[in-house]
Coordinates of C-alpha atoms in Angstrom, one line a residue:
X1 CA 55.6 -139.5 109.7
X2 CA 55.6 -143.2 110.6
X3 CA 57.1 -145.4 107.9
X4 CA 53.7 -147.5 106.2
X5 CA 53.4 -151.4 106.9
X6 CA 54.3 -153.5 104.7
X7 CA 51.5 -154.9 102.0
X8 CA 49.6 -157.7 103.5
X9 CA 48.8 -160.4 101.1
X10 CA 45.9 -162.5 101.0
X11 CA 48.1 -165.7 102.8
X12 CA 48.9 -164.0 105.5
X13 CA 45.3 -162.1 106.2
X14 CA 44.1 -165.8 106.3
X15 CA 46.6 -167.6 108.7
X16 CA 46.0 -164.7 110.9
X17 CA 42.3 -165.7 111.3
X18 CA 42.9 -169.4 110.8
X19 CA 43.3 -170.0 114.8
X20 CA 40.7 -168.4 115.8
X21 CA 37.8 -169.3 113.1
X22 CA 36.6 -172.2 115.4
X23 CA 36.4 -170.2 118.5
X24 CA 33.0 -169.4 119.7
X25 CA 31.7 -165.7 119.7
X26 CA 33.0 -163.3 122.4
X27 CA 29.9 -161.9 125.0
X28 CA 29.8 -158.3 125.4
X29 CA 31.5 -158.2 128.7
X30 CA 33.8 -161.2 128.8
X31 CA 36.2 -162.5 131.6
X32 CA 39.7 -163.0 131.6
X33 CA 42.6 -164.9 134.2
X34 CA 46.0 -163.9 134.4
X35 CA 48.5 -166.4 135.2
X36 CA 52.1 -165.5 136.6
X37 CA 53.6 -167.5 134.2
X38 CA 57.8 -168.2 136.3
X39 CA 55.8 -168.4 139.2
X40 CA 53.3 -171.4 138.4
X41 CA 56.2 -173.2 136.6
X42 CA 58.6 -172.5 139.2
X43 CA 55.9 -174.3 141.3
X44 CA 55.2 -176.8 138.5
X45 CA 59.4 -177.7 138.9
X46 CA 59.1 -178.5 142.5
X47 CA 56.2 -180.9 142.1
X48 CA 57.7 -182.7 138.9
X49 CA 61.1 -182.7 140.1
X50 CA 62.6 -181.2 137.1
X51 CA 62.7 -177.9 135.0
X52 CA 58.9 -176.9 133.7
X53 CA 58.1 -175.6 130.5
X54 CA 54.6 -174.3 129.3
X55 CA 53.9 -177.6 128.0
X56 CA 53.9 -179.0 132.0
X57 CA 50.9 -176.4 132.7
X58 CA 48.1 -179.2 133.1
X59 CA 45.4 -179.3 131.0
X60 CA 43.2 -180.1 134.1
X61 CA 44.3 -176.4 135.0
X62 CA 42.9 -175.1 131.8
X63 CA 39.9 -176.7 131.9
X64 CA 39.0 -174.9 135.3
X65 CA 39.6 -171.7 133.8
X66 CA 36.7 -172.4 130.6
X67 CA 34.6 -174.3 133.2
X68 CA 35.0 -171.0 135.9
X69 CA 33.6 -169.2 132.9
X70 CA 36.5 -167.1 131.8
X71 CA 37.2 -166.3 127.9
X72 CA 40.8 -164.9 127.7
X73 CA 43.6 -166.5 129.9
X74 CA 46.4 -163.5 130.4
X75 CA 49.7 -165.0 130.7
X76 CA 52.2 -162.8 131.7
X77 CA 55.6 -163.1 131.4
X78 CA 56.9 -165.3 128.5
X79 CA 58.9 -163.4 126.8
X80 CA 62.9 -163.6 126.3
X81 CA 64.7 -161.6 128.8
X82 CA 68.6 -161.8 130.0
X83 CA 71.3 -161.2 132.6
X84 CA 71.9 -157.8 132.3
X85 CA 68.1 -157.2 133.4
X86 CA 68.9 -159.9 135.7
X87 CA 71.7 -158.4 137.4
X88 CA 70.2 -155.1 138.1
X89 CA 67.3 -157.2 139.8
X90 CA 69.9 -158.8 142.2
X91 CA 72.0 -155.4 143.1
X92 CA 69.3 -152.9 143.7
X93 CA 69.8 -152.8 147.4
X94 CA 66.3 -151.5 147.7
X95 CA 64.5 -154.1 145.8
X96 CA 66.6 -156.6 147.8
X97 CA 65.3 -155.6 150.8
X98 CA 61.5 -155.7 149.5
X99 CA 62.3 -159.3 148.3
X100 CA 63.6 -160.4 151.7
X101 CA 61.1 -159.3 153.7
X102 CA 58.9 -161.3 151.2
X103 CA 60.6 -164.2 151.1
X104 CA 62.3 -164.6 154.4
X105 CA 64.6 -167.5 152.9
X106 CA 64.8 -165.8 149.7
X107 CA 67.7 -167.4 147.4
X108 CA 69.7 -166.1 144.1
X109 CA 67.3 -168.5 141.6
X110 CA 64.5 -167.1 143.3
X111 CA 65.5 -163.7 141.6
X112 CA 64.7 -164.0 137.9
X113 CA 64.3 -160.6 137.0
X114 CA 62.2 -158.4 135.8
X115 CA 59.5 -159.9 132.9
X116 CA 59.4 -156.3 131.1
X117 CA 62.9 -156.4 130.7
X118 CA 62.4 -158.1 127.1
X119 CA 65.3 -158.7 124.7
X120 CA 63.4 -160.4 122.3
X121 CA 59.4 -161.0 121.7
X122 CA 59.6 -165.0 121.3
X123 CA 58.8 -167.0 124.5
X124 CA 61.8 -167.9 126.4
X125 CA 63.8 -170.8 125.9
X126 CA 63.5 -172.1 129.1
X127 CA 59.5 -172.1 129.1
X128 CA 59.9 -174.0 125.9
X129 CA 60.0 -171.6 123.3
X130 CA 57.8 -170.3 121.1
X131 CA 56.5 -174.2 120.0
X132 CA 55.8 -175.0 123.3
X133 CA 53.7 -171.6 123.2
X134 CA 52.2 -172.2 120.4
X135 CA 51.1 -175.5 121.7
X136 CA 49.7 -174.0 124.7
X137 CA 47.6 -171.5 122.8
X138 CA 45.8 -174.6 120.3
X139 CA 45.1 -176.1 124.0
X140 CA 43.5 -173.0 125.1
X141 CA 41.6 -172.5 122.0
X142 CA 40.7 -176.2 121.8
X143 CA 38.2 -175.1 125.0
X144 CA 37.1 -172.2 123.8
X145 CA 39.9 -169.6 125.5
X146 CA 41.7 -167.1 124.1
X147 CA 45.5 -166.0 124.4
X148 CA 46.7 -162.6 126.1
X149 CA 49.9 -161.6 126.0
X150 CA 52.0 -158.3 127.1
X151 CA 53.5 -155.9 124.8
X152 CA 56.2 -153.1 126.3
X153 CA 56.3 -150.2 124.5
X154 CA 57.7 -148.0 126.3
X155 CA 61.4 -149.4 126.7
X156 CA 64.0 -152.4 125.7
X157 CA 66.5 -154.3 128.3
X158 CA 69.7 -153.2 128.4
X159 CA 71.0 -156.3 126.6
X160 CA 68.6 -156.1 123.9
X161 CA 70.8 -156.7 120.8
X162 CA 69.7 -152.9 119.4
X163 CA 71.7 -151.4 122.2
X164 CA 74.5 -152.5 120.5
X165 CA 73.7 -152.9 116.5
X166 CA 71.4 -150.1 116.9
X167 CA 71.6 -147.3 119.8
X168 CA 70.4 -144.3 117.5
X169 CA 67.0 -146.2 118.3
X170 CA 66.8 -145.4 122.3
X171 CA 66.9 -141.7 123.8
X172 CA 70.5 -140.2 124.6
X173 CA 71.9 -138.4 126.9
X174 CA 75.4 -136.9 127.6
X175 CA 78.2 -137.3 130.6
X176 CA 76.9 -134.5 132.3
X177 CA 73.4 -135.4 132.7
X178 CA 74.7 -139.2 133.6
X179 CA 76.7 -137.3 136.6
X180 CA 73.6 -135.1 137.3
X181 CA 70.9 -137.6 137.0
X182 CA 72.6 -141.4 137.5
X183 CA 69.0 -142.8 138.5
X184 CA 68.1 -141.9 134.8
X185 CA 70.8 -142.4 132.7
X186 CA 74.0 -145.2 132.0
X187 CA 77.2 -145.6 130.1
X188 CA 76.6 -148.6 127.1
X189 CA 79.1 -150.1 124.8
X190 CA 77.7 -150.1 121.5
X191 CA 79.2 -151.0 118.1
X192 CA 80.2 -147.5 118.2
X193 CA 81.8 -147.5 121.3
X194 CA 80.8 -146.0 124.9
X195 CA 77.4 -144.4 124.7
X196 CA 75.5 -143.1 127.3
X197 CA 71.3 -143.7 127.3
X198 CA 68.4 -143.1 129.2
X199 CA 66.6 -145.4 131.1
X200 CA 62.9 -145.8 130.1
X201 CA 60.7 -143.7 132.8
X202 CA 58.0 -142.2 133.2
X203 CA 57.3 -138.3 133.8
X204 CA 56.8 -138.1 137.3
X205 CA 59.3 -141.3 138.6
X206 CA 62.7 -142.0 138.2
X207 CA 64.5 -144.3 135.6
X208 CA 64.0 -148.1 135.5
X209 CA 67.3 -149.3 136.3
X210 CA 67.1 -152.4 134.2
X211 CA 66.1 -150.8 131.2
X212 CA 66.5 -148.2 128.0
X213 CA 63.8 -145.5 126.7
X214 CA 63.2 -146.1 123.1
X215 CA 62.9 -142.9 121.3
X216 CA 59.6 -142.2 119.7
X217 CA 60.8 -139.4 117.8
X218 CA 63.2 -141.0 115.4
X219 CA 61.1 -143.0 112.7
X220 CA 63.4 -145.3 112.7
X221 CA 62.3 -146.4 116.3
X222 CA 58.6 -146.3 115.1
X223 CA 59.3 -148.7 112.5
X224 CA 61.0 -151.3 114.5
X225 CA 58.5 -151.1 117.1
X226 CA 56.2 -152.2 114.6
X227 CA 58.1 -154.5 113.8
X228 CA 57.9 -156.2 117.3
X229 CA 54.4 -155.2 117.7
X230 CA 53.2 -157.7 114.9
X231 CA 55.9 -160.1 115.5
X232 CA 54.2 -160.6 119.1
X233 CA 50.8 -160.5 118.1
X234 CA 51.4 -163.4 115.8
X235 CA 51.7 -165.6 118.6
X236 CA 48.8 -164.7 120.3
X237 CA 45.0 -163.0 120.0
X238 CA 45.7 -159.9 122.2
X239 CA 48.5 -157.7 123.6
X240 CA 47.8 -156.1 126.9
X241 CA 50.3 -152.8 125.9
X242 CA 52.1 -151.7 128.9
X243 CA 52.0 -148.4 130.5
X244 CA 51.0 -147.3 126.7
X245 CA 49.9 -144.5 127.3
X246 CA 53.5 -143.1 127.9
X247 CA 54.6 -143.0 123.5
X248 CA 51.3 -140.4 123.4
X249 CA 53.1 -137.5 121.5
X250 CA 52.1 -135.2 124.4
X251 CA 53.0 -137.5 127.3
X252 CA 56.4 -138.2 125.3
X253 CA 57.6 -134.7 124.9
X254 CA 56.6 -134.2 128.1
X255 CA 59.2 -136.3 129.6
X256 CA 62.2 -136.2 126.9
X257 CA 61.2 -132.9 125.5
X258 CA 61.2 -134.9 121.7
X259 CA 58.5 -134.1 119.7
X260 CA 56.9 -137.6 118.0
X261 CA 54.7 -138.7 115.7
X262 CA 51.6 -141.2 117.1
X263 CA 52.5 -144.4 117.0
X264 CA 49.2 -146.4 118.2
X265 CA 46.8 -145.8 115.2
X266 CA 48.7 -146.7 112.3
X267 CA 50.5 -149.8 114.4
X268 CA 47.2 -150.9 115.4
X269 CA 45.4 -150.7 112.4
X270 CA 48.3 -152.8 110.2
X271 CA 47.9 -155.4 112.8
X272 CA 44.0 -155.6 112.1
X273 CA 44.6 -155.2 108.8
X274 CA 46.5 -159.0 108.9
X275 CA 43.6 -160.4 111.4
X276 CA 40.9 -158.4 112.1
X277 CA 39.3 -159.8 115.1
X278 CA 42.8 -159.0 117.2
X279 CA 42.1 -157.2 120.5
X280 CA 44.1 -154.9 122.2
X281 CA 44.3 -153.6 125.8
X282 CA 46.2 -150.6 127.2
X283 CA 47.3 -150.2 130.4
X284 CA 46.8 -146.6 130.8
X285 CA 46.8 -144.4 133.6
X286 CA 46.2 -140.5 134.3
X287 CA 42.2 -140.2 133.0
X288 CA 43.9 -141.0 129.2
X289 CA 41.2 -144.1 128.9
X290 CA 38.8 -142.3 126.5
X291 CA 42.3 -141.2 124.6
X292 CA 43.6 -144.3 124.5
X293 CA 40.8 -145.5 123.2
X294 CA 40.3 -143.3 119.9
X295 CA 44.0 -144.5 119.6
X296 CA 42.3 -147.9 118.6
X297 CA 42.5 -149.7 121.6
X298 CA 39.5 -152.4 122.5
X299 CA 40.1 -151.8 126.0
X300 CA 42.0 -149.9 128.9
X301 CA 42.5 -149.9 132.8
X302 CA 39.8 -148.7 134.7
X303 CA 41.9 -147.5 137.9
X304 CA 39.7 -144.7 138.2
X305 CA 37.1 -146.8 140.1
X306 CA 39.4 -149.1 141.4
X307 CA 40.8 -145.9 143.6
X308 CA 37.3 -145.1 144.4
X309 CA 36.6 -148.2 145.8
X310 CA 39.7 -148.3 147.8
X311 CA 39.0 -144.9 148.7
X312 CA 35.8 -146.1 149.7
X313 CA 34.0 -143.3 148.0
X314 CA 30.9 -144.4 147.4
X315 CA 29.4 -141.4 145.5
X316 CA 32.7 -141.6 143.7
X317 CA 32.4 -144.9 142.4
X318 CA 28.6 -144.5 141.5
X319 CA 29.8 -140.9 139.5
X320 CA 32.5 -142.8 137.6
X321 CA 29.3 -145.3 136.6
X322 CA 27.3 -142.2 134.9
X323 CA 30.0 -142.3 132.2
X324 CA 28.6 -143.5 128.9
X325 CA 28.1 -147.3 127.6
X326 CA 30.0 -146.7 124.8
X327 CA 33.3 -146.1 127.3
X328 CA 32.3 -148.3 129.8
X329 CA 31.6 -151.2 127.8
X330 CA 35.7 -150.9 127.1
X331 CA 37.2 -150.7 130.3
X332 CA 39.2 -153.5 132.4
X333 CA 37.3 -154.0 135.9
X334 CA 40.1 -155.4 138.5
X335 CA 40.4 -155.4 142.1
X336 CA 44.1 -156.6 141.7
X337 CA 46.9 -157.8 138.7
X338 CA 50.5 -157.9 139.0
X339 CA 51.1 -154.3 139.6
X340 CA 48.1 -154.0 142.2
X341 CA 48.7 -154.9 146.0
X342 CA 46.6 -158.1 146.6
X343 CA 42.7 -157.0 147.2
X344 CA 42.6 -160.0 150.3
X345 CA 45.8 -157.6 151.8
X346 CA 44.0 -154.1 151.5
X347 CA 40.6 -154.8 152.0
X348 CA 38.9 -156.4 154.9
X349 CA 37.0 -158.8 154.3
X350 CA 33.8 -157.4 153.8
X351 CA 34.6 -154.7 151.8
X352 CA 36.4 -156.9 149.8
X353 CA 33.3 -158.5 148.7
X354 CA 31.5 -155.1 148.2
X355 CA 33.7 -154.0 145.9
X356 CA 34.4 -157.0 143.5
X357 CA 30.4 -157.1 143.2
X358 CA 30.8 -153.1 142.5
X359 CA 33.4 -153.8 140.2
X360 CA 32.6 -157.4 138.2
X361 CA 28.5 -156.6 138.4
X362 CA 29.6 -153.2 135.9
X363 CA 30.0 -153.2 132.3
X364 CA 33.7 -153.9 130.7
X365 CA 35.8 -156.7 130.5
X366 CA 36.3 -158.2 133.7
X367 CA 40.1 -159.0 135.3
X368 CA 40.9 -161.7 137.7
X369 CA 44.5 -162.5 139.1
X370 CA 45.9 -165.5 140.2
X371 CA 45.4 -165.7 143.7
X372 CA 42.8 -163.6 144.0
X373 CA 40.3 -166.5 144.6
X374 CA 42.4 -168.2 147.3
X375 CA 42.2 -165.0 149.3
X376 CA 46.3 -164.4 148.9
X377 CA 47.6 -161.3 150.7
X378 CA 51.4 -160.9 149.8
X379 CA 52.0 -158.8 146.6
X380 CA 54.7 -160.6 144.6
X381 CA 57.2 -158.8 142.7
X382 CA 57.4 -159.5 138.7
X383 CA 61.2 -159.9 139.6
X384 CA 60.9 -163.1 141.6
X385 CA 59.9 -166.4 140.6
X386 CA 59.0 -167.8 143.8
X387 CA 55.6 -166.9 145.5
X388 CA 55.8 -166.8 149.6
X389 CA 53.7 -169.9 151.0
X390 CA 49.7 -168.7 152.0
X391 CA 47.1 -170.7 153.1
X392 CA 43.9 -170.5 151.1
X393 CA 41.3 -169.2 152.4
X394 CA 38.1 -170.9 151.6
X395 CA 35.6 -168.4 152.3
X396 CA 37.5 -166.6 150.1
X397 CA 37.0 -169.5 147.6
X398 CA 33.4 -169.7 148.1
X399 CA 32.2 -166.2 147.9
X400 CA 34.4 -166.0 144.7
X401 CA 33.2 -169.5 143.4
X402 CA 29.5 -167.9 143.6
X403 CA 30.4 -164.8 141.9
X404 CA 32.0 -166.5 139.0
X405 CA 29.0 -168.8 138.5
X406 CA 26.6 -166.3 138.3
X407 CA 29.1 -164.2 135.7
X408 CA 28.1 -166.7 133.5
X409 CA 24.5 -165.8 133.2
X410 CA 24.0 -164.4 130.1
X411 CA 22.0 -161.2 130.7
X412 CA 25.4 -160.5 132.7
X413 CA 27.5 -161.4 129.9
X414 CA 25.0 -159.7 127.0
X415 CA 22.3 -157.5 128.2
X416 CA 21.4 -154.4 128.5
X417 CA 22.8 -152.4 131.7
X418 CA 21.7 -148.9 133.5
X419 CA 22.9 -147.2 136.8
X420 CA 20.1 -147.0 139.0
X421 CA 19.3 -143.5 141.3
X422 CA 18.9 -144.4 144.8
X423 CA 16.5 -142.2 146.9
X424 CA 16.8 -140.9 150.7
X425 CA 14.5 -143.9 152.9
X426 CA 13.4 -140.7 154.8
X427 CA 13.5 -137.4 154.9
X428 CA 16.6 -136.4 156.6
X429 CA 18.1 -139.9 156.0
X430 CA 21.7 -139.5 154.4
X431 CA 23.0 -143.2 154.1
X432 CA 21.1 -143.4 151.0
X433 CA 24.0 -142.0 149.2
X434 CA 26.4 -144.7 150.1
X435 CA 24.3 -147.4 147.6
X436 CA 25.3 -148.0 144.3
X437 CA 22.3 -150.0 142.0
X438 CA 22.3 -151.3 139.0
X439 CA 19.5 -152.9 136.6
X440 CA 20.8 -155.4 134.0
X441 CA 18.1 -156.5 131.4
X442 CA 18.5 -160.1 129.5
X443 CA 16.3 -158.5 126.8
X444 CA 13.6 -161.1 127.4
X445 CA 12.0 -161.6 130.3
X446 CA 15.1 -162.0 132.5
X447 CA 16.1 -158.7 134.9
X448 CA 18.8 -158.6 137.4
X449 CA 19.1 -155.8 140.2
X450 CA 22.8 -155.9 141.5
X451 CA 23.1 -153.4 145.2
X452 CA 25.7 -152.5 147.2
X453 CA 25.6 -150.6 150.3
X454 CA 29.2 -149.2 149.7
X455 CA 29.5 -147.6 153.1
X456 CA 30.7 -148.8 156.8
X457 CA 27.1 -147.8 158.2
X458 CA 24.0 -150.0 158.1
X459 CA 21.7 -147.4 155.0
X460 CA 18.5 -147.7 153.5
X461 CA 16.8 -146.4 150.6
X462 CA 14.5 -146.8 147.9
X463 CA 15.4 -147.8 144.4
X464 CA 13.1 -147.2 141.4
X465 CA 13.2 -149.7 138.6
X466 CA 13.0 -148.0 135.4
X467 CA 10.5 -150.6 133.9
X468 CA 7.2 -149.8 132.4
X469 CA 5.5 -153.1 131.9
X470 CA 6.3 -154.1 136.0
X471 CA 2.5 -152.6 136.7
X472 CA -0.8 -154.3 137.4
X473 CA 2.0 -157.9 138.6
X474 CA 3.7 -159.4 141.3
X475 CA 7.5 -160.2 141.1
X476 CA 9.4 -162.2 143.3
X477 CA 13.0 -161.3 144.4
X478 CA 15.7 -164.0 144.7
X479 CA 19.0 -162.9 145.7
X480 CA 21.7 -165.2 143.4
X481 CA 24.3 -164.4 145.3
X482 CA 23.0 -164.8 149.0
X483 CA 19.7 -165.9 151.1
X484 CA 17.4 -162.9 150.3
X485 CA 14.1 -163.4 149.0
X486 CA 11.2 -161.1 148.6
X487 CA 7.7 -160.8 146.9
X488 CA 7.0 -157.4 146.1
X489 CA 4.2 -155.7 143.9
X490 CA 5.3 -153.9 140.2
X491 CA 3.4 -151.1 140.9
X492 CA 5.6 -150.5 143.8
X493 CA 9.1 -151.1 141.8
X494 CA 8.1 -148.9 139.3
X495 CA 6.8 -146.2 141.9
X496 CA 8.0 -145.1 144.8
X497 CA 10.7 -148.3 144.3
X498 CA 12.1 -151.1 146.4
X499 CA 12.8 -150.4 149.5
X500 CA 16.4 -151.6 151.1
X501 CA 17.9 -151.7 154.4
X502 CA 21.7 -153.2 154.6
X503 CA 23.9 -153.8 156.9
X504 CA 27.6 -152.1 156.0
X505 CA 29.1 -153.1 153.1
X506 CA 26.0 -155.3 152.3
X507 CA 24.8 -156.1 148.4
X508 CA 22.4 -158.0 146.7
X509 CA 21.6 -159.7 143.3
X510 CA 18.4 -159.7 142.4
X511 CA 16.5 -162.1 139.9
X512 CA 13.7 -160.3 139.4
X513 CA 10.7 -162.6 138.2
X514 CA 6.6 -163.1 137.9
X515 CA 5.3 -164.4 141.1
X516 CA 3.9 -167.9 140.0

């Protein structure tokens, strides 16, 4: 079993909700930005002429973000990492190539290595430590945003100092597998002399050259982990866990063959038990959201519809929106982050907007990434510091300006949401499959009707809104997120329904209101 946390005591329980007592209340489905932290202050260097530290982020920038609507700010990357994570970075010859043909005049500095490399959970000296950190969070909170931060599970950097005080900690392997399986295994000098250890991995990829697998099964392990787990969270109101789904007692015997206790519960819970409105995210993959969940987790990666809508699989994606509220409400919409190629490089245009109203017009917590709103198109590794120059793209900007303004109506933010059922126009028309409609309900008088004709064909269809009192009135239709507007009778919503007729990939937000 997992070693028990230590005894909070009543000191402690209150610092822990001290920073966040004056924030106001989080909506129901909140928005969140995630800033690549080495890249904006590599950028923030070349402007000020001089090394940049989170304290050079300006606070002009963070007021954007609460004025954009947004409620957590992600920033990823601050934690201490070192050379040996650094090195591996700069040798893989395949990597090197891939940073290259990013950055055609790449150079050494450029490389900073991989950001889930960590060697210790305090920010990095160089971005100012954790002070300046702290300092960046009061600013956040001080306009109403909360602090996200990343939490690796999963794996240490070979230069952590447990590799050498402690290597009993990570999963071991012998000379022969290191011959057999290099990609997955390397030779470390320990306090104990040459050992060799696994690289942390997943089942169904190789190793991750630039780090070690801890080993879940020891207790030891568990207990350090916890360790770092709380250490982390004090400096912030939510961990985004990476790939967490991969210490799961069935996912981890599955690739080391070591049985292991859970970790996630009782880790979670001691953490809530010092501040109990801390959030946590999973990054979870392989249809293990609902699991990950009853693990304790707030939230976790919808990729589900995100490959449905890359797939474009309209049926798919409206499927996937049957599930119920009570797993919806908890899942992270994106159309990109920093593992994701950029939406602006895999969707046309078009589509593009299709599927962020799809995705950021459904319940859950929704995820926006840097760039995403200047239209960017190159994916940038996590081990580079330096983002290859693109213009911005103001359509881009303007499309995405409109959608964030209307996320901050609050029936979108706090009401009441339900899939619609489109029906066939005609009999023997099929495009009526390709729409996916929603009805969101401000629980007053307020409705909103968001449609997407997810599909490269012009469709049409009818969609009946599931509305008793629309009878016997007249309602006009005013699309908030383009030209449209319509008068139409209740009867005829709540009947046969409205009837729709979009070009491809064309969508709609309705307010739906009394005619005057």
């Amino acid at each position: 079993m997992a070693p028990a946390a230590p005894p909070i005591t009543a000191e402690e329980k209150a610092a822990g909700e001290e920073l966040v007592r004056e924030l106001p209340r989080l909506p129901a489905y909140p928005a969140l930005f995630q800033l690549n932290t080495r890249v904006r202050l590599r950028a923030l260097e070349v402007e000020l002429g001089r090394p940049a530290t989170l304290d050079d982020i300006p606070d002009a920038e963070l007021d954007q973000w609460a004025e954009q609507g947004f409620d957590w700010v992600y920033i990823l990357g601050v934690w201490t990492t070192d050379e040996a994570g650094r090195r591996v970075s700069l040798t893989q010859p395949d990597w090197r190539r891939a940073f290259e043909a990013l950055l055609p005049d790449l150079e050494e500095r450029d490389i900073c290595g991989s950001s889930f490399a960590v060697t210790a959970y305090a920010a990095h000296p160089a971005m100012g430590g954790n002070e300046a950190l702290a300092r960046l969070r009061r600013r956040l909170h001080a306009r109403g945003l909360r602090l996200m931060l990343d939490f690796v599970p999963n794996h240490m950097a070979p230069d952590h100092p447990w590799a050498r005080e402690r290597p009993e900690l990570f999963v071991h392997g012998t000379e022969e597998l290191l011959e057999r399986e290099p990609g997955n295994y390397m030779r470390t000098e320990t306090a104990r002399g040459p050992m060799v250890l696994a690289h942390g991995r997943d089942p169904y990829f190789p190793g991750w050259p630039d780090t070690l697998q801890l080993d879940y099964g020891n207790p030891a392990t568990q207990e350090a982990m916890r360790g770092e787990l709380m250490t982390a969270a004090s400096l912030c109101d939510r961990l985004r866990c990476d790939m967490a789904m991969l210490i799961l007692p069935e996912v981890f015997h599955r690739t080391w063959g070591i049985a292991a206790e859970p970790f996630w519960p009782g880790a979670i819970r001691a953490i809530r038990d010092r501040s109990p409105s801390f959030t946590f995210a999973a990054e979870v993959y392989w249809d293990l959201e609902w699991t990950m969940m009853q693990q304790g987790f707030d939230y976790a990666y919808d990729k589900t519809l995100y490959d449905r809508l890359i797939a474009r699989n309209s049926r798919g994606a409206r499927e996937h929106l049957l599930a119920g509220l009570d797993y919806q409400r908890h899942l992270v919409r994106f159309l990109e982050n920093h593992d994701e190629p950029r939406a602006g490089g895999i969707f046309p245009w078009e589509v593009h907007q299709a599927a962020a109203v799809v995705t950021f017009l459904s319940p859950g917590l929704r995820f926006f990434h840097q760039g995403q709103f200047e239209g960017r198109r190159k994916h940038l590794s996590i081990h580079l510091n330096r983002a290859p120059t693109e213009p911005a793209e103001p359509v881009v900007g303007e499309f995405y300006r409109r959608l964030l303004e209307v996320l901050q109506n609050p029936t979108l933010r706090d009401g009441d949401w339900c899939l619609l059922a489109p029906a066939e126009a005609w009999q023997g028309n099929w495009t009526w499959d390709g729409f996916v409609p929603a009805l969101w309900d401000g629980k007053g008088s307020e409705r909103l009707m968001a449609v997407v004709n997810f599909q490269p064909n012009q469709g049409q269809c009818y969609v009946k809104l599931p509305v008793g009192e629309l009878s016997g009135r007249t309602y006009d239709l005013f699309d908030l997120l383009g030209p449209a507007r319509y008068r139409r009778s209740g009867d005829e919503l709540a009947g046969r329904g409205l009837y729709l007729d979009l070009p491809p990939w064309g969508f709609h937000l309705f307010q739906i209101q009394p005619a005057e």
